[in-house]
Coordinates of N, CA, C and O in Angstrom, one line a residue:
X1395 N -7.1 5.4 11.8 CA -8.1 6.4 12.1 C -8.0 7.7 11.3 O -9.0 8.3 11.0
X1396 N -7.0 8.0 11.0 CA -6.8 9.0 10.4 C -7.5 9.5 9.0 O -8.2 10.5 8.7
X1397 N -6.8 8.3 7.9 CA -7.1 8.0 7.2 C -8.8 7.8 6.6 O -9.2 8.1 5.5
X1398 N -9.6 7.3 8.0 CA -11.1 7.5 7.9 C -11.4 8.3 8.4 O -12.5 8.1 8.8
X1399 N -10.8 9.9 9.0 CA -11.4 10.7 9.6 C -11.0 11.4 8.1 O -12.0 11.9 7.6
X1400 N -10.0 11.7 7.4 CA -9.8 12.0 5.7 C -10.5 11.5 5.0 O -11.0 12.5 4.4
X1401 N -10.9 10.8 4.7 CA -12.0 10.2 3.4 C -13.6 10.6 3.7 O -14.5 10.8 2.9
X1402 N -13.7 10.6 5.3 CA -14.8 11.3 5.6 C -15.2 12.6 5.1 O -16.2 12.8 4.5
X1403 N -14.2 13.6 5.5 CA -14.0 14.9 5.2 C -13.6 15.2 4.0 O -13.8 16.3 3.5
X1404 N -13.0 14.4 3.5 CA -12.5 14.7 1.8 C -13.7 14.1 1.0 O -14.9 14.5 1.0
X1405 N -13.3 12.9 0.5 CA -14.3 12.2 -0.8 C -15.7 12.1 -0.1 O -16.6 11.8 -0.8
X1406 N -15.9 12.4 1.2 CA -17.4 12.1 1.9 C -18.2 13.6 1.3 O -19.2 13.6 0.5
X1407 N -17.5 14.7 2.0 CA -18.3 15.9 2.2 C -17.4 17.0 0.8 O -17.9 17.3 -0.3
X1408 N -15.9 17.4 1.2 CA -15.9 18.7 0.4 C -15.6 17.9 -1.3 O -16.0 18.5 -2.2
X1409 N -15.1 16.8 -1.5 CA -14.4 16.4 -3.0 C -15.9 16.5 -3.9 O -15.8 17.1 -4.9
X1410 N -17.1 16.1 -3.5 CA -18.3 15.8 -4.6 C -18.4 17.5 -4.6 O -18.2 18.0 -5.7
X1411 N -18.5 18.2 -3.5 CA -19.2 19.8 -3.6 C -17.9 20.1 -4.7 O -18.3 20.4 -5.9
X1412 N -16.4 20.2 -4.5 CA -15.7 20.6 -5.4 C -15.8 19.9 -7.1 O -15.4 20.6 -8.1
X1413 N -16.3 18.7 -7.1 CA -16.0 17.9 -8.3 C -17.6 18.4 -8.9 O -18.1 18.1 -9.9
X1414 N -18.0 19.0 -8.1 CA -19.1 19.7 -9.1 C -19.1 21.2 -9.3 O -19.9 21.7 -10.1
X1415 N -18.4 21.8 -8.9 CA -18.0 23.3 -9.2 C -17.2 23.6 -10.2 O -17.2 24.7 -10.9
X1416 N -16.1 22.5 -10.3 CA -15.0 22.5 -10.5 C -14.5 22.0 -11.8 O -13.9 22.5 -12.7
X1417 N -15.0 20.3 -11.3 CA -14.8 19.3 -12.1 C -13.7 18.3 -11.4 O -12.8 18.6 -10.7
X1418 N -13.9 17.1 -11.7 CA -13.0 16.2 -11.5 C -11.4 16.3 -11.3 O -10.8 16.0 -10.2
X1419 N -10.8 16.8 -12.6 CA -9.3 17.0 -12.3 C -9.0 18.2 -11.3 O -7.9 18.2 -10.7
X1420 N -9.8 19.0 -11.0 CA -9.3 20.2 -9.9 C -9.4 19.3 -8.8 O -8.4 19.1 -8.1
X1421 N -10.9 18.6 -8.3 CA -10.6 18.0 -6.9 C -9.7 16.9 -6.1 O -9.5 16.8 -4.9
X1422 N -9.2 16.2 -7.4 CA -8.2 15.7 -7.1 C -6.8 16.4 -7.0 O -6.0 16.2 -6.0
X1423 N -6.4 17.3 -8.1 CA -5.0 18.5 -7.8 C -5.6 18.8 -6.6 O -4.9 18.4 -5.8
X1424 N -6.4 19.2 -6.2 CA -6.4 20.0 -5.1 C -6.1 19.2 -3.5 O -5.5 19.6 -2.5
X1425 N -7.0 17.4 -3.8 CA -6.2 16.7 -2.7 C -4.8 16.5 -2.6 O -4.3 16.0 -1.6
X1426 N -4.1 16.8 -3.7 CA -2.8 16.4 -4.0 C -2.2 17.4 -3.3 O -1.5 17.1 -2.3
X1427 N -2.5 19.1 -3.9 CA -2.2 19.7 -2.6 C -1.9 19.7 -1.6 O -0.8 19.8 -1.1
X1428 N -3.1 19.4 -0.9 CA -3.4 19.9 0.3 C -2.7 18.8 1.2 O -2.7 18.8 2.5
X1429 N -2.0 17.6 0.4 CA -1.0 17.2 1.3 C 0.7 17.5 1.4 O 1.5 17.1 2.3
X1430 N 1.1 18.7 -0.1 CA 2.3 19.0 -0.1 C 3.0 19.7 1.3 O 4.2 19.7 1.4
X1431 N 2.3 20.1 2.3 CA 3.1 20.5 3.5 C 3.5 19.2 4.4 O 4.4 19.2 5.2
X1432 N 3.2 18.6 4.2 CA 3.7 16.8 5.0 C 5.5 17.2 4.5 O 6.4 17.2 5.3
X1433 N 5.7 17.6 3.2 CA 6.9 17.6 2.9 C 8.1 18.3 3.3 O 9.2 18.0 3.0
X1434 N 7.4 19.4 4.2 CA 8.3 20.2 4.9 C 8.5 19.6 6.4 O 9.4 19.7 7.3
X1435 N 7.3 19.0 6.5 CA 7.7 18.2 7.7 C 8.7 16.9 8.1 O 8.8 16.3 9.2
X1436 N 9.4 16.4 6.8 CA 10.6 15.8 6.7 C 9.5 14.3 5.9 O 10.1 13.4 5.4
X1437 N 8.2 14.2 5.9 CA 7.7 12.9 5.3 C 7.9 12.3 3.9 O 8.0 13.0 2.9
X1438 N 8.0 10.7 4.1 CA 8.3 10.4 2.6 C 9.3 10.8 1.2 O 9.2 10.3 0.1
X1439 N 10.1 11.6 1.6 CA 10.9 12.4 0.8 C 12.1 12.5 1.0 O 12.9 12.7 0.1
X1440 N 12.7 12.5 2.6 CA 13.5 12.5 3.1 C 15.0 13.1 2.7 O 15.7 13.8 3.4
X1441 N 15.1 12.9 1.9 CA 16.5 12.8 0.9 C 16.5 13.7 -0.5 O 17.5 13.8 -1.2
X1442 N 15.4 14.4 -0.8 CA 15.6 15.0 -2.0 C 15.1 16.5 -1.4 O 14.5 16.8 -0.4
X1443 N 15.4 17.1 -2.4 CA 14.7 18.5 -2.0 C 13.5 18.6 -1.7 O 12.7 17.7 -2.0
X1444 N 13.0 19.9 -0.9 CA 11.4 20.2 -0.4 C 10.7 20.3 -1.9 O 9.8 19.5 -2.3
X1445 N 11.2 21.2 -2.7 CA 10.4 21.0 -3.9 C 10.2 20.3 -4.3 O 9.0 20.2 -4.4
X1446 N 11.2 19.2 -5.0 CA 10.8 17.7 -5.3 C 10.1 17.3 -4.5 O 8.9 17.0 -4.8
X1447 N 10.6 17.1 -3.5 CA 9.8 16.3 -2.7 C 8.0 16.7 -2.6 O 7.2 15.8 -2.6
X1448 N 7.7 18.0 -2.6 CA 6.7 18.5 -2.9 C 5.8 18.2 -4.1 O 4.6 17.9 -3.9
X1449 N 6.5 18.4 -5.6 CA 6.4 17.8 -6.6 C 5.6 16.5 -6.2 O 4.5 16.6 -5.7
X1450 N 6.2 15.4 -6.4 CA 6.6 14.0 -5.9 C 5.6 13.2 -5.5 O 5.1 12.2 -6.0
X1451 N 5.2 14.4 -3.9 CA 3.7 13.9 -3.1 C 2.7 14.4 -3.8 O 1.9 13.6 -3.9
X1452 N 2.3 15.6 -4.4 CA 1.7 15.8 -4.9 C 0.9 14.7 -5.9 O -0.3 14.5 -5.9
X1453 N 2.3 13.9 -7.2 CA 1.9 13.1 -8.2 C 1.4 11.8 -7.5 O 0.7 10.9 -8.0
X1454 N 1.9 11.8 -6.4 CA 1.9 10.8 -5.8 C 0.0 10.4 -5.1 O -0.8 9.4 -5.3
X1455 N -0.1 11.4 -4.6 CA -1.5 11.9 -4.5 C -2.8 11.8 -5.2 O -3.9 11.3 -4.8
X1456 N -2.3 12.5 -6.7 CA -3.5 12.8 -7.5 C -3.2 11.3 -8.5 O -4.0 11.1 -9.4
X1457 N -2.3 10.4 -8.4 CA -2.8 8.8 -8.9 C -3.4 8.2 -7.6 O -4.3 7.5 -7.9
X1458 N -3.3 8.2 -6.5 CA -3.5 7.3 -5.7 C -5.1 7.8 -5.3 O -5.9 6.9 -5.0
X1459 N -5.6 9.3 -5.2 CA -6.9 10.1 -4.7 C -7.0 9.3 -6.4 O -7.1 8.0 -6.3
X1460 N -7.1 9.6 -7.3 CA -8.2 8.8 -8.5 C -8.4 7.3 -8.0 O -9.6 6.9 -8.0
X1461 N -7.6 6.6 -7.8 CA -7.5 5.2 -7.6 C -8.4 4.9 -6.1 O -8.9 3.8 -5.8
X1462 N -8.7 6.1 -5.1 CA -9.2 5.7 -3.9 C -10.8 6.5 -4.7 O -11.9 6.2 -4.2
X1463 N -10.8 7.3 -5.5 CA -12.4 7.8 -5.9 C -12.9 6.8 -6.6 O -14.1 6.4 -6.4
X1464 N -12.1 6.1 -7.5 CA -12.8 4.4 -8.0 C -13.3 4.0 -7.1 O -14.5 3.8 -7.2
X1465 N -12.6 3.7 -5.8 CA -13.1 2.2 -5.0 C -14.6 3.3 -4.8 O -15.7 2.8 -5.2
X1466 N -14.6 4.4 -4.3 CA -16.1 5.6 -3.6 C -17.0 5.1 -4.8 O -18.0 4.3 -4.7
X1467 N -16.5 5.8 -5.9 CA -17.6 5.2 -6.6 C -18.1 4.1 -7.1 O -19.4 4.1 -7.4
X1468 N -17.2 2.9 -7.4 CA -17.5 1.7 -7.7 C -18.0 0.9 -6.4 O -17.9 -0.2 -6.9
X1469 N -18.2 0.7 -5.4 CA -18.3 0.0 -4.1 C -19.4 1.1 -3.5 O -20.0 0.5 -2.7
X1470 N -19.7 2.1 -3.6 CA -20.6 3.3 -2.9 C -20.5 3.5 -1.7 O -21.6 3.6 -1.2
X1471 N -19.5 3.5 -0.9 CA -19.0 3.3 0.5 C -18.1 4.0 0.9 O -17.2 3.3 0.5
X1472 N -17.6 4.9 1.4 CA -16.4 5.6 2.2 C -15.5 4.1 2.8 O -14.3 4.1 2.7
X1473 N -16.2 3.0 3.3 CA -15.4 2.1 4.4 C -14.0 1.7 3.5 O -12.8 1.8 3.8
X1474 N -14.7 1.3 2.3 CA -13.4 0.3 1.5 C -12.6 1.2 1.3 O -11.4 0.9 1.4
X1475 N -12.9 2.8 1.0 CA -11.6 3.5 0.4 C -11.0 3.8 1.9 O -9.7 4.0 1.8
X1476 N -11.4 3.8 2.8 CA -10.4 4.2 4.2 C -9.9 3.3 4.7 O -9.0 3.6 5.6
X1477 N -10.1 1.9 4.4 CA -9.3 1.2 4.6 C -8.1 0.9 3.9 O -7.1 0.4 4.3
X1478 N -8.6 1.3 2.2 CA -7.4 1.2 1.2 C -6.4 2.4 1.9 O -5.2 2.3 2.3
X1479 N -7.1 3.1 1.9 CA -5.8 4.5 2.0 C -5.4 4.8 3.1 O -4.9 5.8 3.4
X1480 N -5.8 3.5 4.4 CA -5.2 3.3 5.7 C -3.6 2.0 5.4 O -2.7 1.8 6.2
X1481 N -4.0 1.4 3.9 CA -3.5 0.2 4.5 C -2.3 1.1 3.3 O -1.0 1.0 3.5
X1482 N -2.8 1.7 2.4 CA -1.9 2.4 1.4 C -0.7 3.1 2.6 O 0.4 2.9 2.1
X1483 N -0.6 3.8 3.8 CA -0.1 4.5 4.5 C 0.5 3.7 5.2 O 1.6 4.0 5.4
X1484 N 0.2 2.6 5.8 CA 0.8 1.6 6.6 C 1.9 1.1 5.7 O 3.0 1.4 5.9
X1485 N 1.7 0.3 4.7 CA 2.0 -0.4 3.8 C 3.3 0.6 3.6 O 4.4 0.1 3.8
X1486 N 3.2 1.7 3.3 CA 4.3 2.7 2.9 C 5.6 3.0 3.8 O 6.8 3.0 3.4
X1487 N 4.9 3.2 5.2 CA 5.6 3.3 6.5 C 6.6 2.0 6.4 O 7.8 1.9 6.3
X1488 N 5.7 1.0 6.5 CA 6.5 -0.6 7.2 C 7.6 -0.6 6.4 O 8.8 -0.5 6.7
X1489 N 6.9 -1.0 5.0 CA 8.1 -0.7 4.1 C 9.6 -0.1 4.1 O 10.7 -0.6 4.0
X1490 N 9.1 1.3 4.2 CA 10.2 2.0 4.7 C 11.1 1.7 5.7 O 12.3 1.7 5.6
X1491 N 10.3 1.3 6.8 CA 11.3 1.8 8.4 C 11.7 -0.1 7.9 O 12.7 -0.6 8.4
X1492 N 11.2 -0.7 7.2 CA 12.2 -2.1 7.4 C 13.0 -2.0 6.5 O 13.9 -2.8 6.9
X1493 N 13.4 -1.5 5.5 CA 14.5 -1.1 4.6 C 15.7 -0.4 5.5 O 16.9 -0.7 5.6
X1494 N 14.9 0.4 6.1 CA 16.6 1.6 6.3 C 17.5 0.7 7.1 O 17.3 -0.4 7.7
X1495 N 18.6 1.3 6.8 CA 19.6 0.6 7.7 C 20.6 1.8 8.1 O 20.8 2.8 7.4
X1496 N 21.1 1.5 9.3 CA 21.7 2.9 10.1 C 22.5 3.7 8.8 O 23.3 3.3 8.0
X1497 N 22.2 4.5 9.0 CA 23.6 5.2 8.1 C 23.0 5.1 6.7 O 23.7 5.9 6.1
X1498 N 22.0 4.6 5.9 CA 21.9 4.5 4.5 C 21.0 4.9 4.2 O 19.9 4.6 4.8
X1499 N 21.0 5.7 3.0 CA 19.6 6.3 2.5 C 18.9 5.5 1.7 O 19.3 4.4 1.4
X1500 N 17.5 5.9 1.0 CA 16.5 5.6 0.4 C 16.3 6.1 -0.8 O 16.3 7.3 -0.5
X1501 N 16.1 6.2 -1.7 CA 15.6 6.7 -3.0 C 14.0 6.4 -3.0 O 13.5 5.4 -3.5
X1502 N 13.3 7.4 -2.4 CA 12.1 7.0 -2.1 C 11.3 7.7 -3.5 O 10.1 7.5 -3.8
X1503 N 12.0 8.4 -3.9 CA 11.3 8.8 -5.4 C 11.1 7.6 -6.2 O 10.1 7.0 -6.4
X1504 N 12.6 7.3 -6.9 CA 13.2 5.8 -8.0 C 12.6 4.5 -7.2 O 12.1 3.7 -8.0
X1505 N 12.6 4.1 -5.7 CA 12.5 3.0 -5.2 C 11.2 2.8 -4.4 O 11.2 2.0 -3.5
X1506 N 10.3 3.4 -4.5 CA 9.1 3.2 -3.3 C 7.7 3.5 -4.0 O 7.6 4.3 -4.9
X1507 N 6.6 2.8 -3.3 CA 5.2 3.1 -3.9 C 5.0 4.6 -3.8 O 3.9 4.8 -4.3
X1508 N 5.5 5.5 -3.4 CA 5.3 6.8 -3.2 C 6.1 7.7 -4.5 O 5.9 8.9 -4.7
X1509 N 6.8 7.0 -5.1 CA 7.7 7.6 -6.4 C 6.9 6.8 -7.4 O 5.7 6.4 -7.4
X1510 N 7.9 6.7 -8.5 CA 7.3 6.8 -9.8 C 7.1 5.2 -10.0 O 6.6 4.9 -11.1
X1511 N 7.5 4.3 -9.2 CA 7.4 3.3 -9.6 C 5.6 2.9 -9.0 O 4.9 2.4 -9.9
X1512 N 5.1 3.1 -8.0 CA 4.2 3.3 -7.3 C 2.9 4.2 -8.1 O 1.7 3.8 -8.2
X1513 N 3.4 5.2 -8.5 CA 2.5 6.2 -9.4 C 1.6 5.0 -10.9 O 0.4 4.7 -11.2
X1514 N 2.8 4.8 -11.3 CA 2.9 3.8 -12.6 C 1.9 2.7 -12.1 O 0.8 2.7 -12.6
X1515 N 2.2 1.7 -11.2 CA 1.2 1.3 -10.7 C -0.1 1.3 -10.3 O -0.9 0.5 -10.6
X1516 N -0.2 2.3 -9.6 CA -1.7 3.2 -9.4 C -2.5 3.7 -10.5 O -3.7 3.6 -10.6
X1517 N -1.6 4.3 -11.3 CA -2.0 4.3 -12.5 C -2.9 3.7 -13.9 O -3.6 4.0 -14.8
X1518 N -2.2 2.7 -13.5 CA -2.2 1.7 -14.4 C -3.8 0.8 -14.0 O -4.4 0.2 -14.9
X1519 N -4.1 1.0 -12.4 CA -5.1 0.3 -11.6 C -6.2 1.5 -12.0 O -7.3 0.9 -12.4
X1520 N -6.3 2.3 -12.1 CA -7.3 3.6 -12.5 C -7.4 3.5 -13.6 O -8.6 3.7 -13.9
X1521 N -6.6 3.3 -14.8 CA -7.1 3.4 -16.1 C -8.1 2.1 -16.5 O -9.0 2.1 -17.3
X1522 N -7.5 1.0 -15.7 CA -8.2 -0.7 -16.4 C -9.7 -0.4 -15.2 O -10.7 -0.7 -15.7
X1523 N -9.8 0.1 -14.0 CA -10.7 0.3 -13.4 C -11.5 1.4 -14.0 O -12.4 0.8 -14.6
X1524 N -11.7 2.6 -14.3 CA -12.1 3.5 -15.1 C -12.9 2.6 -16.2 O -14.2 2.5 -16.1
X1525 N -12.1 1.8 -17.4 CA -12.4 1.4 -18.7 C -13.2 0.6 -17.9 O -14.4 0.9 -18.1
X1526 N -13.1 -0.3 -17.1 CA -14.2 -1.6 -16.7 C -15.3 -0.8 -16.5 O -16.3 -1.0 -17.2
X1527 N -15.3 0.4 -15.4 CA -16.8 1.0 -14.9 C -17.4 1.7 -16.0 O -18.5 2.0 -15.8
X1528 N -16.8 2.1 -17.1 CA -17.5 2.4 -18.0 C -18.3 1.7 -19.1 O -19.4 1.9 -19.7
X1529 N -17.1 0.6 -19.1 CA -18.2 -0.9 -20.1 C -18.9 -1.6 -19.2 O -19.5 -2.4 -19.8
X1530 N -19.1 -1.7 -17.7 CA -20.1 -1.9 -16.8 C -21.4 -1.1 -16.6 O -22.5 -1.7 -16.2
X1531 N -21.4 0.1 -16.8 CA -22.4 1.0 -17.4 C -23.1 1.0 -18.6 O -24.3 1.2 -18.7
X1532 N -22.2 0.6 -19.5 CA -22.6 0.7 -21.1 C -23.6 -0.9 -21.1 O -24.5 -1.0 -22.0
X1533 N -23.4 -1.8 -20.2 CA -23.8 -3.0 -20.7 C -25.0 -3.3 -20.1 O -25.6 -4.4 -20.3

């Protein structure tokens, strides 16, 4: 629920008003933002510093907010991206809490979709998605 009460409020209503004042790469830095306080609240990061960790969610953010503005704009629907970025949050959680084991840490930067390995991924899904919606337009 959460997740579609955010995509409502973000990519629904304020991301188009900002991605038109602004431009694209601000509204995305800016979702990236606006989730760096999660990090003080001990989320996803656990084990590294607040700043990294801050860092971290941020990059973590502004691949994953490009990769959920694909599905908005390719699909024309809020539903599919709130379910991506419901199942992207689940998916992250489970993950985690079934790894730990009493006593042992995580390298959630090096080892998890929320670090760089995860980023690279997302990444990688935005650039071949991007190039398709563009030669899908062109043709």
């Amino acid at each position: 629920m959460l997740a579609l009460g955010e995509e409502i409020g973000w990519r629904g209503y304020l991301m188009p008003r900002i991605h038109q004042l602004w431009g694209l790469p601000v509204a995305i830095i800016i979702w990236g933002l606006w989730h760096a306080p999660l990090i003080l609240l001990g989320y996803n990061y656990p084990d590294v510093a607040p700043w990294a960790g801050q860092l971290a969610l941020v990059a973590a953010c502004i691949v994953v907010g490009d990769f959920l503005y694909l599905l908005t704009v390719r699909l024309g629907s809020l539903w599919p991206t709130a379910l991506a970025h419901g199942v992207n949050n689940a998916t992250s959680a489970l993950v985690m809490t079934s790894l730990i084991v009493p006593g042992a840490t995580i390298d959630t930067v090096n080892g998890s979709a929320m670090g760089w390995p995860g980023w690279i991924t997302y990444a990688t899904v935005v650039i071949v998605g991007f190039t398709l919606t563009r030669r899908t337009r062109r043709a």
